[in-house]
N, CA, C and O atoms as a DFTB+ gen file, in Angstrom:
252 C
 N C O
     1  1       0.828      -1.193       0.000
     2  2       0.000       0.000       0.000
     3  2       0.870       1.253       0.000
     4  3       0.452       2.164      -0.715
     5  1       2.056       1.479       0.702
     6  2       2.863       2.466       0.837
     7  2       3.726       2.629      -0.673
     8  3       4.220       3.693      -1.045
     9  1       3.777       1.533      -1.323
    10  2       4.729       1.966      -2.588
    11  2       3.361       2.460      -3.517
    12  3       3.828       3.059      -4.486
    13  1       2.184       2.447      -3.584
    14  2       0.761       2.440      -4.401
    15  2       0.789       3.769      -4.259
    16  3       0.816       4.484      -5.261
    17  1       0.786       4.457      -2.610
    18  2       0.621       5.619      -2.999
    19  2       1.516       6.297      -2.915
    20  3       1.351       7.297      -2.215
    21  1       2.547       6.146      -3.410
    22  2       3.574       6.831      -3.702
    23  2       3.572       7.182      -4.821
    24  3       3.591       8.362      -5.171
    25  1       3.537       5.804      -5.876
    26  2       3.579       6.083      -7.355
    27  2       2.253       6.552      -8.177
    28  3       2.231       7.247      -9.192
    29  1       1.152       5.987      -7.470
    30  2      -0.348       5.499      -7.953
    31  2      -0.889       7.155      -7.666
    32  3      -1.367       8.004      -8.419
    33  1      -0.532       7.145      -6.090
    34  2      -2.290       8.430      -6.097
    35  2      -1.748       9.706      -6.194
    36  3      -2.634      10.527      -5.957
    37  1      -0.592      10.279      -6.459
    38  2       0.086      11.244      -6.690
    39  2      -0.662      11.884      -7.724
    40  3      -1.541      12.738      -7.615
    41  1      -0.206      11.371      -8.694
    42  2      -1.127      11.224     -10.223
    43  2      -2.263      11.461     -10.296
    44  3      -2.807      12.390     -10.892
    45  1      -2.708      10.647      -9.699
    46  2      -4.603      10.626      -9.722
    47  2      -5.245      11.939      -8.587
    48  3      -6.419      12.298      -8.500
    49  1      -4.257      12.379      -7.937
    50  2      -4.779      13.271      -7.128
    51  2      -4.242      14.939      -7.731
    52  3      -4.615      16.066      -7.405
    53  1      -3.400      14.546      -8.552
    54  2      -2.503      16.012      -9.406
    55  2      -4.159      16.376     -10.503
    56  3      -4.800      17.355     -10.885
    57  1      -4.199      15.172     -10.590
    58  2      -5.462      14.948     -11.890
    59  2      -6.600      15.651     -11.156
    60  3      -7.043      16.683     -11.659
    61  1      -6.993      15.301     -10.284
    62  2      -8.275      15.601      -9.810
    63  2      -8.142      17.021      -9.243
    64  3      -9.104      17.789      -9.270
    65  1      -7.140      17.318      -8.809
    66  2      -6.898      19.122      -8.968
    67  2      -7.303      19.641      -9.733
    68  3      -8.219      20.462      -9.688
    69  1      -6.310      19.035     -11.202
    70  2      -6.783      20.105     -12.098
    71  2      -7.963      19.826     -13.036
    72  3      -8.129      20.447     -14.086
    73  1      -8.655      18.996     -12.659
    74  2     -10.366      19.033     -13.263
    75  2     -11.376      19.060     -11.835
    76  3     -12.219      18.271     -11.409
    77  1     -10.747      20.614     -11.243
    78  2     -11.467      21.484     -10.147
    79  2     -11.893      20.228      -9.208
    80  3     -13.093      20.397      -9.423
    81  1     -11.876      19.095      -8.334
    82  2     -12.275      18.386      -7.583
    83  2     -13.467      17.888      -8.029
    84  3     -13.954      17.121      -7.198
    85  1     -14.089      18.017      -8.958
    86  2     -15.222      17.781      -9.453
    87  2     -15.506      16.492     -10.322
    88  3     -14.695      15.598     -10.567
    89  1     -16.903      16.581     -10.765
    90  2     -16.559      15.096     -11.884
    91  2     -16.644      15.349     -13.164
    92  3     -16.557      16.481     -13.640
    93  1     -16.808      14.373     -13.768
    94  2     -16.354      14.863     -15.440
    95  2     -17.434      15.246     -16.258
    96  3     -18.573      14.799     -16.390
    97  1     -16.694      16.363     -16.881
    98  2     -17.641      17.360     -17.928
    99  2     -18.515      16.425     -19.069
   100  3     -19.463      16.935     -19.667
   101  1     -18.127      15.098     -19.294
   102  2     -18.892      14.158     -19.978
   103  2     -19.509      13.109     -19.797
   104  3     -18.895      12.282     -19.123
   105  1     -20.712      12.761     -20.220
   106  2     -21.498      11.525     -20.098
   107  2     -20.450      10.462     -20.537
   108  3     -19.278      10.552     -20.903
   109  1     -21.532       9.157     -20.320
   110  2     -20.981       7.923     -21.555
   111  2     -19.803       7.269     -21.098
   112  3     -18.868       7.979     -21.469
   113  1     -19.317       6.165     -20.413
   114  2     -18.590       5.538     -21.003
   115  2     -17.097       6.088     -21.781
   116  3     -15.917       6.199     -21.449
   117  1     -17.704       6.279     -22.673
   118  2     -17.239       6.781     -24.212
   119  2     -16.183       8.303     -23.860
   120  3     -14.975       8.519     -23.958
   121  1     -17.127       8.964     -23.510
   122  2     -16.833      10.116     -23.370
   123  2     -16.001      10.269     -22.144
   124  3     -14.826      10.600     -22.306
   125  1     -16.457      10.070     -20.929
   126  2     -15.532      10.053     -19.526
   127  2     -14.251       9.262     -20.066
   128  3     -13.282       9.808     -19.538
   129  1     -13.817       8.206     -20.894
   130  2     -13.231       7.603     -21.027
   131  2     -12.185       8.476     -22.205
   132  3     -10.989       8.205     -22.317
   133  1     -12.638       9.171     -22.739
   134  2     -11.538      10.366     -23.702
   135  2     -11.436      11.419     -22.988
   136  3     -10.457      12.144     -23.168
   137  1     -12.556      11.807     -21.872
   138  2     -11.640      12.947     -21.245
   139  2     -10.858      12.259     -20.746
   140  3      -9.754      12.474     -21.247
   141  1     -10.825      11.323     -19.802
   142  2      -9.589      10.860     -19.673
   143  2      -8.392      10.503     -19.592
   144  3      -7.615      10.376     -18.646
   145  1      -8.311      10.344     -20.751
   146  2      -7.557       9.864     -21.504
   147  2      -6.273      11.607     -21.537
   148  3      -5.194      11.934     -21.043
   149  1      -7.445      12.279     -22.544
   150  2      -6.812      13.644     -22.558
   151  2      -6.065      14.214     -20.849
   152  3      -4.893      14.591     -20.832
   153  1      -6.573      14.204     -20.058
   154  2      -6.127      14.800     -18.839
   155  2      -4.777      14.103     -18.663
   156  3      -3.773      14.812     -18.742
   157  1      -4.630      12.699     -18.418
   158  2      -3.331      12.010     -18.846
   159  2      -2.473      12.321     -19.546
   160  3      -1.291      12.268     -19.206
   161  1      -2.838      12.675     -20.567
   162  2      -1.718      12.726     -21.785
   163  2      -1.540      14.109     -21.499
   164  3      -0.584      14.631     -22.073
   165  1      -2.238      14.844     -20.737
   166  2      -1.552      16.515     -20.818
   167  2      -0.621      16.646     -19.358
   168  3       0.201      17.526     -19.101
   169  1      -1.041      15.440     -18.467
   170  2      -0.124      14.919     -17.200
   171  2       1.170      15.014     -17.874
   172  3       2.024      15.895     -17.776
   173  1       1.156      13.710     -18.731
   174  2       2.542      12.962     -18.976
   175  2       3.431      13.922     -20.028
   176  3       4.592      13.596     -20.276
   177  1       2.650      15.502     -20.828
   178  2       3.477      15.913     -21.624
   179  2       4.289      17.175     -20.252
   180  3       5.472      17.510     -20.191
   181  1       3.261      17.563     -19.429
   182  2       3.666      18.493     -18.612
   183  2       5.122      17.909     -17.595
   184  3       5.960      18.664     -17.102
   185  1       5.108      16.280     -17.469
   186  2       6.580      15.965     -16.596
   187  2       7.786      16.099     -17.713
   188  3       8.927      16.545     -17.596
   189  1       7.010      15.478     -18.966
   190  2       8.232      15.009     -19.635
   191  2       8.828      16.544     -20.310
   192  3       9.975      16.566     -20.755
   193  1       7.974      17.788     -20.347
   194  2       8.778      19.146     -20.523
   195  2       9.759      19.323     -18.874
   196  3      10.905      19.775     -18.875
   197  1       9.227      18.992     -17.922
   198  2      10.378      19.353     -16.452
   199  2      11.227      18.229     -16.558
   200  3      12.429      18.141     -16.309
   201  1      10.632      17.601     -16.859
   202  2      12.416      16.161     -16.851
   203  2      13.066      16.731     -18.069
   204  3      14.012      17.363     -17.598
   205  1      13.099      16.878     -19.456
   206  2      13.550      16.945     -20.304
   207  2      13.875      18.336     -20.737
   208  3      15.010      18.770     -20.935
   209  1      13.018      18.829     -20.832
   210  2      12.807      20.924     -21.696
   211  2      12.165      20.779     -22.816
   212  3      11.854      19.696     -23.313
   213  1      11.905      22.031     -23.332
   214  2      11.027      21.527     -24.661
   215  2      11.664      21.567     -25.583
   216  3      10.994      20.896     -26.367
   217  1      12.710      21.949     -26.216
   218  2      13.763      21.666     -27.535
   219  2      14.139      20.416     -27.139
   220  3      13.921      19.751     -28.151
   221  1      14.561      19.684     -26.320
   222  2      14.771      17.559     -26.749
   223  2      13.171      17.294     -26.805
   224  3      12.887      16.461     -27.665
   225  1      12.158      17.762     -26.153
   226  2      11.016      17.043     -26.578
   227  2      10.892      17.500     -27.719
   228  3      10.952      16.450     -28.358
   229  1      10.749      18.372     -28.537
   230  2      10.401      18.791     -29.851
   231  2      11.706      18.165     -31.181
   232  3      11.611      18.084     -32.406
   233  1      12.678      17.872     -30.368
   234  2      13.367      16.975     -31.438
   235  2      13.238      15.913     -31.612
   236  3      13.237      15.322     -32.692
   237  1      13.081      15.418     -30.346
   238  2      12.513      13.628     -30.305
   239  2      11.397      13.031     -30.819
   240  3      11.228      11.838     -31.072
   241  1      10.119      14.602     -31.050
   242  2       9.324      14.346     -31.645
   243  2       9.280      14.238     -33.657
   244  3       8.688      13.532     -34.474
   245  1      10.307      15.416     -33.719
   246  2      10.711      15.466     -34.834
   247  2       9.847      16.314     -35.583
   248  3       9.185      16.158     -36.609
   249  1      10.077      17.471     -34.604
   250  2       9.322      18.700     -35.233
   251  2      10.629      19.705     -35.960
   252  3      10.351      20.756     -36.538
């Protein structure tokens, strides 16, 4: 339980900050499941600019 929330609810609680403590702006399955998705992927671009910077991310991307 102590290594879970170390790695696990950090994340999920950074997340739930920034979609105001609230629940999700979409119905469906479908939909809760792409906001989702999106909130993640704007997680994982926001570490990998502080671990990295954004000129190696923008080369690695191959912009």
């Amino acid at each position: 339980m102590r290594a879970r929330r170390s790695t696990v609810e950090h994340p999920f609680g950074t997340l739930k900050a920034w979609m105001g403590h609230t629940h999700f702006q979409m119905r469906t399955l479908k939909h809760v499941s792409t906001e989702m998705s999106l909130h993640v992927l704007a997680y994982n671009l926001k570490r990998v600019i502080n671990i990295m910077g954004v000129r190696p991310l923008l080369q690695a991307m191959g912009a």
